[in-house]
XYZ file of C-alpha atoms in Angstrom:
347
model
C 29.972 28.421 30.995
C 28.821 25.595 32.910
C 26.425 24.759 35.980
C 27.350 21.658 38.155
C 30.775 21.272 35.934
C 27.739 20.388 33.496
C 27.974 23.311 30.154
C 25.026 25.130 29.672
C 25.559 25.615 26.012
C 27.826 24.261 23.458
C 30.385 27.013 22.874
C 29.443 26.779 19.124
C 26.397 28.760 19.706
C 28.020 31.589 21.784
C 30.684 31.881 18.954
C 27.739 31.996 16.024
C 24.574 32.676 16.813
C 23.375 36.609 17.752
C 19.796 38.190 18.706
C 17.253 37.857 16.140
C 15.893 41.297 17.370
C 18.812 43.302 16.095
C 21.706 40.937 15.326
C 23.793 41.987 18.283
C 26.180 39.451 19.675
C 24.962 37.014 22.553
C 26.700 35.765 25.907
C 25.760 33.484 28.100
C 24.387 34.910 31.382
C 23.369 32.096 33.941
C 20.375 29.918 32.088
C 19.970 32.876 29.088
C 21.490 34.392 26.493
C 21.674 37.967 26.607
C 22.568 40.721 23.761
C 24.199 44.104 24.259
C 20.260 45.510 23.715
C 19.195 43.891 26.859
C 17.419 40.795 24.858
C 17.085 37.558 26.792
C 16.454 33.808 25.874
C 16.102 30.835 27.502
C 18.294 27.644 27.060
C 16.314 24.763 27.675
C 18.737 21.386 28.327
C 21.265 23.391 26.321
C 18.898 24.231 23.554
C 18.895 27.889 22.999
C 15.686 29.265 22.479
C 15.742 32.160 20.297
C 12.101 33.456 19.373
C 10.968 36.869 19.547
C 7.838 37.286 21.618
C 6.029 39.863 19.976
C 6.002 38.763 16.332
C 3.130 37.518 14.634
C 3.364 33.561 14.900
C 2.906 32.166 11.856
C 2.265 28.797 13.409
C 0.406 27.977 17.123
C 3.965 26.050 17.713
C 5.934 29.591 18.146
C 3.965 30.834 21.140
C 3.817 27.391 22.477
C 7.513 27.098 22.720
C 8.356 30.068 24.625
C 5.716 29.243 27.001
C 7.571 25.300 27.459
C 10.478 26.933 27.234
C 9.972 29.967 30.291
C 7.729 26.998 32.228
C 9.321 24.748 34.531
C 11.805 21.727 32.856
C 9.749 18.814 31.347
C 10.884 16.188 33.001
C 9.930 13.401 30.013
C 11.807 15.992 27.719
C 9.507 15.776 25.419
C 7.625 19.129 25.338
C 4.357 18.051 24.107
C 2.807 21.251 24.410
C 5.011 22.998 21.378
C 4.368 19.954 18.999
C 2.021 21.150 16.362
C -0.173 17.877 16.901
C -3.349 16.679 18.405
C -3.966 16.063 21.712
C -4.810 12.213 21.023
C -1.732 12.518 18.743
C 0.346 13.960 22.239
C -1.371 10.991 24.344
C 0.237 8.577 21.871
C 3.752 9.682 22.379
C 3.278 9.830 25.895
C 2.268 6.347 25.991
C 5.080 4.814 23.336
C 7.799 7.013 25.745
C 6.182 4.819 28.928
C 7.118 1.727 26.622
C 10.038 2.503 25.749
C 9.631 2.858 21.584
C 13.059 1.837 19.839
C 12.268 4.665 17.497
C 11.906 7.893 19.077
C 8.005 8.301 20.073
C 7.620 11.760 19.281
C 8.954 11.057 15.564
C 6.800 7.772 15.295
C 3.710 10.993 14.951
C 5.745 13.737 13.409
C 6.345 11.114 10.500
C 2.751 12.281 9.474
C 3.779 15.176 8.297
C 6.514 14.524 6.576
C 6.064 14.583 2.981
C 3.280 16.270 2.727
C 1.072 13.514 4.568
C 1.590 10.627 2.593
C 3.409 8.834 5.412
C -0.066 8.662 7.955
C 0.008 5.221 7.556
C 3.530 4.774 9.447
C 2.451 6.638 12.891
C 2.904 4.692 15.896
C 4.573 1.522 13.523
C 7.654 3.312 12.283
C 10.301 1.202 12.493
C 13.400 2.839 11.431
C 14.485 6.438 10.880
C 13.651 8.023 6.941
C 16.870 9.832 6.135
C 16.965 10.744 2.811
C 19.568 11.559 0.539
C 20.291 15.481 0.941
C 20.235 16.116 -2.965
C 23.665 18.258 -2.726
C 27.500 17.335 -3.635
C 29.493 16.378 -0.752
C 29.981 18.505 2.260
C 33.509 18.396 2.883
C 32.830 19.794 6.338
C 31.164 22.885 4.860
C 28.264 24.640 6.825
C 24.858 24.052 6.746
C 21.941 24.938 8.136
C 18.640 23.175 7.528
C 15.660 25.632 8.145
C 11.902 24.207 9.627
C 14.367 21.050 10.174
C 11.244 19.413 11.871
C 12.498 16.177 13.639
C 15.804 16.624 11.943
C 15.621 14.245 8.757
C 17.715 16.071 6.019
C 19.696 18.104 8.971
C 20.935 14.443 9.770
C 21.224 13.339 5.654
C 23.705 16.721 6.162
C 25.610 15.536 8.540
C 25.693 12.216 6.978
C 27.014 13.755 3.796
C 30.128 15.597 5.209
C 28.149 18.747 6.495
C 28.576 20.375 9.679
C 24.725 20.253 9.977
C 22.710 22.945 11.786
C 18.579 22.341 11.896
C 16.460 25.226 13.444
C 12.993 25.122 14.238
C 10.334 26.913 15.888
C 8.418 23.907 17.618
C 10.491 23.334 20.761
C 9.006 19.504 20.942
C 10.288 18.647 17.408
C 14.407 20.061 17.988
C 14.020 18.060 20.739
C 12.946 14.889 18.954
C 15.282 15.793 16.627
C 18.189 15.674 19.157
C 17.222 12.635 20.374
C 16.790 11.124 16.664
C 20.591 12.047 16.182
C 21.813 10.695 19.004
C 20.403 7.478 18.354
C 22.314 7.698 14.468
C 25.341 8.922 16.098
C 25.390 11.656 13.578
C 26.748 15.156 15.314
C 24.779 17.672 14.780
C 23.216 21.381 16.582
C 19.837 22.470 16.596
C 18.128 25.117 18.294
C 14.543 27.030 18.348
C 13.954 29.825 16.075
C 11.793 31.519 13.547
C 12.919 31.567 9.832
C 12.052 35.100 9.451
C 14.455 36.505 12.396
C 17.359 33.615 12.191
C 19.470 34.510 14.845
C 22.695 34.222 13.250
C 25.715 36.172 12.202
C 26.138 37.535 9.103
C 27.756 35.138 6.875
C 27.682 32.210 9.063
C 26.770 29.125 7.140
C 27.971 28.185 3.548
C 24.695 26.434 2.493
C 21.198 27.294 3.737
C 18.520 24.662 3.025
C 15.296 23.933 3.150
C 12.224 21.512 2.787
C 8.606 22.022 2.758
C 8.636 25.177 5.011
C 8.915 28.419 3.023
C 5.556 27.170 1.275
C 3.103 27.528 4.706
C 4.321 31.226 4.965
C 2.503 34.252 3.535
C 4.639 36.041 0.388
C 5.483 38.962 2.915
C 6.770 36.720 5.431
C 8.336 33.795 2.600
C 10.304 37.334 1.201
C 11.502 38.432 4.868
C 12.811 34.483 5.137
C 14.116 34.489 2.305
C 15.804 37.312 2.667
C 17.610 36.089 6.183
C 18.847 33.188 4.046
C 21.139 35.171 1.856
C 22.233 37.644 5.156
C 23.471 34.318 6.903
C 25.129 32.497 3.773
C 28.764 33.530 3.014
C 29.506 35.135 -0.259
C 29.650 32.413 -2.822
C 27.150 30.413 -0.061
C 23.907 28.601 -1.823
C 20.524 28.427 -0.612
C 18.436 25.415 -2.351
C 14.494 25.601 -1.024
C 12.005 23.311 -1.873
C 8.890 24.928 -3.323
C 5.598 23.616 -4.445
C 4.301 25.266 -7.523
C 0.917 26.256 -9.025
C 0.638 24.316 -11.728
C 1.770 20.646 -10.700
C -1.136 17.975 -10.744
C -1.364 17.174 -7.055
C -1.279 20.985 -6.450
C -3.942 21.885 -8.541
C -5.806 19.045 -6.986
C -5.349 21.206 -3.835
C -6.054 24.044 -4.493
C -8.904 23.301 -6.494
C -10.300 21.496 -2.844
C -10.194 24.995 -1.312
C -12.090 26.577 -4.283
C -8.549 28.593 -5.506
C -9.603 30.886 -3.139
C -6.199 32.693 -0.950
C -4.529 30.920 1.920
C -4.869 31.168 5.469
C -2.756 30.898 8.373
C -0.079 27.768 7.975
C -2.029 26.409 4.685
C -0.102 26.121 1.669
C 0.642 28.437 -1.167
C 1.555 27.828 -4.371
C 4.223 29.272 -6.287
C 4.719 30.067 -10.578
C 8.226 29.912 -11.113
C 7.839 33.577 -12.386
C 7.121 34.507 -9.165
C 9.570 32.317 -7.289
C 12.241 33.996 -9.017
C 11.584 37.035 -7.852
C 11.095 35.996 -4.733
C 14.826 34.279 -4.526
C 16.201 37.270 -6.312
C 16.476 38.791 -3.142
C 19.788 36.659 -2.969
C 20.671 37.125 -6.252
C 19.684 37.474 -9.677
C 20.867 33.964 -10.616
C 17.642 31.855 -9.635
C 17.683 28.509 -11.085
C 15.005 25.360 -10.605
C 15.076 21.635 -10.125
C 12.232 18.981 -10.253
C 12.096 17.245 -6.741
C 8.689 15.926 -7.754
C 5.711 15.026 -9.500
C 2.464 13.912 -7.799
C 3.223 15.016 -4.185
C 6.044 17.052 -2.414
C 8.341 15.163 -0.581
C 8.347 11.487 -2.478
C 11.962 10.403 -2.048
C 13.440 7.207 -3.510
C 15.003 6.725 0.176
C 11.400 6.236 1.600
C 10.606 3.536 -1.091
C 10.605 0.264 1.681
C 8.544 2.880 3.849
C 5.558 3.199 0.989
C 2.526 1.911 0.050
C 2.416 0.060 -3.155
C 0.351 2.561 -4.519
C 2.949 4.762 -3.044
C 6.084 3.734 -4.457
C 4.206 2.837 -7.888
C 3.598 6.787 -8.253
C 7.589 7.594 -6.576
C 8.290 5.370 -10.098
C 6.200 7.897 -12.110
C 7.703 10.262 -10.421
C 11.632 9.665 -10.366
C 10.972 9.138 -14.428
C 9.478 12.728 -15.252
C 12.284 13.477 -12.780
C 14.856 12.486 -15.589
C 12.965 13.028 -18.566
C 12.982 17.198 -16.925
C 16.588 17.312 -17.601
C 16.289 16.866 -21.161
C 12.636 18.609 -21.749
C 12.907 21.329 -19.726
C 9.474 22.523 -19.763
C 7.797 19.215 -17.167
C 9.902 21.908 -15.062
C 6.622 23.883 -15.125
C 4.151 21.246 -14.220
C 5.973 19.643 -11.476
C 4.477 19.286 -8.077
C 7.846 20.648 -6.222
C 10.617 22.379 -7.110
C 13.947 22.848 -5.919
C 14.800 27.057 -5.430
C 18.902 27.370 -5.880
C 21.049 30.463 -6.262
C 24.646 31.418 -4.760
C 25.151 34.781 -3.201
C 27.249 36.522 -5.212
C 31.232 36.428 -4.597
């Protein structure tokens, strides 16, 4: 299992993960991963790359990561190609990497993205990492795997919470950064390349399956197929919690009322009644309960606070209230910006 006395792969992955084609077992055969069926993928610097290459990408990063990923090694290790960013935006990393960026350059302009584009103001000057608080009891060394884990922010407030912390993504560029990211915190956690609607996992693998501003970009069809994976890789009495935005929140209205309410294309957002997140959840279990994370935005968290704006952290304020007051008056459930999606599979 090794090249050069150097592994290939951390032995966790051979034990746990299987082909996302037909859920077959995988073994390690040179620089790939193989299944009984004859399927193949890459490991790139020990990252296994596990996307199927004739499914309908759902974002221009899938494609571009199995063509890094087959290419020859980047040498920077940065993968710029399978970020889903600009090509000034690429330049920019390039050129913080040649300086040598305390903070890790690619997540100094993936921090754009990150909830829901209210950080823009941070690229190229971010100063410290934003892990939030993962809003879930204590880990206790439980499993969990953070899906669309991005440059690995809540797979690392996982691991810093007692989790053994998996993140999965299908931009090759941002596991990467998220690697790096970890390193830096000393936090140990795995990550890998994948697609949410073919996780290659065994069944019954992880005992918590999160999730944060991911599910929304996805088309119902392809959000149910996801969804669906979630509760065939969490254990029986294993918990899914997904972030959702909803239709009826302020900021979301605001939205959608800029595209004319007309329907969603591509990796745009969609927005969600609860009615209609239930059912889509219920293909866990019946149990479907909700959460507020959030009014005004999706993705405000009280951890960012020295990160904002003071127009920024005066609406978080607004915000964490309603937050509160939802726990007493349960319908500001309905008009939040972003919900929280939990139910347990079934023991």
């Amino acid at each position: 299992m090794s090249v050069n006395d150097r592994p290939v792969i951390d032995r966790w992955f051979l034990d746990h993960l299987a082909c996302p084609r037909d859920h077959h077992a995988v073994r390690l055969d040179g620089l790939q991963l193989v299944c009984d069926g004859g399927h193949r993928y890459p490991i790139v610097e020990g990252v296994p790359v596990m996307l199927l290459d004739d499914a309908a990408a759902t974002i221009d990063v899938l494609p571009a990561s199995l063509t890094a990923a087959t290419d020859a090694i980047d040498p920077t290790n940065l993968y710029l190609s399978s970020l889903s960013l600009s090509d000034d935006e690429r330049q920019g990393i390039a050129a913080l990497a040649r300086q040598g960026s305390p903070i890790d350059p690619a997540v100094t302009y993936l921090i754009a993205a990150t909830n829901g584009l209210m950080y823009k103001h941070l690229i190229g000057r971010l100063d410290r990492y934003p892990i939030p608080h993962l809003p879930l009891p204590a880990g206790n060394g439980r499993r969990l795997l953070d899906v669309g884990c991005s440059w690995g922010r809540w797979t690392i407030a996982a691991s810093q919470q007692g989790y053994e912390a998996v993140g999965i993504d299908p931009s090759l560029g941002a596991v990467m950064a998220a690697r790096r990211a970890a390193a830096q915190l000393g936090r140990p956690t795995r990550y890998l390349v994948g697609d949410a609607r073919h996780l290659p996992f065994r069944d019954a693998t992880f005992d918590v399956v999160y999730s944060y501003s991911v599910i929304q970009h996805l088309s119902p069809p392809d959000a149910r197929r996801s969804v669906t994976e979630m509760g065939r890789v969490l254990r029986r009495g294993g918990a899914a919690k997904v972030q959702m935005p909803t239709r009826f929140g302020l900021r979301c209205l605001y939205h959608q009322a800029r595209r004319r309410f007309r329907e969603p294309v591509n990796f745009e957002v969609r927005y969600w009644t609860l009615p209609e997140l239930r059912r889509l959840f219920s293909v866990i279990d019946d149990d479907v309960r909700f959460e507020v994370d959030g009014y005004f935005g999706i993705g405000l968290q009280k951890a960012d606070a020295p990160l904002m704006t003071p127009m920024l952290a005066a609406i978080l304020r607004v915000s964490e209230a309603l937050k509160a007051s939802s726990h007493v008056v349960r319908p500001l459930v309905w008009v939040a910006d972003s919900v929280f999606v939990e139910t347990v599979v079934r023991a």
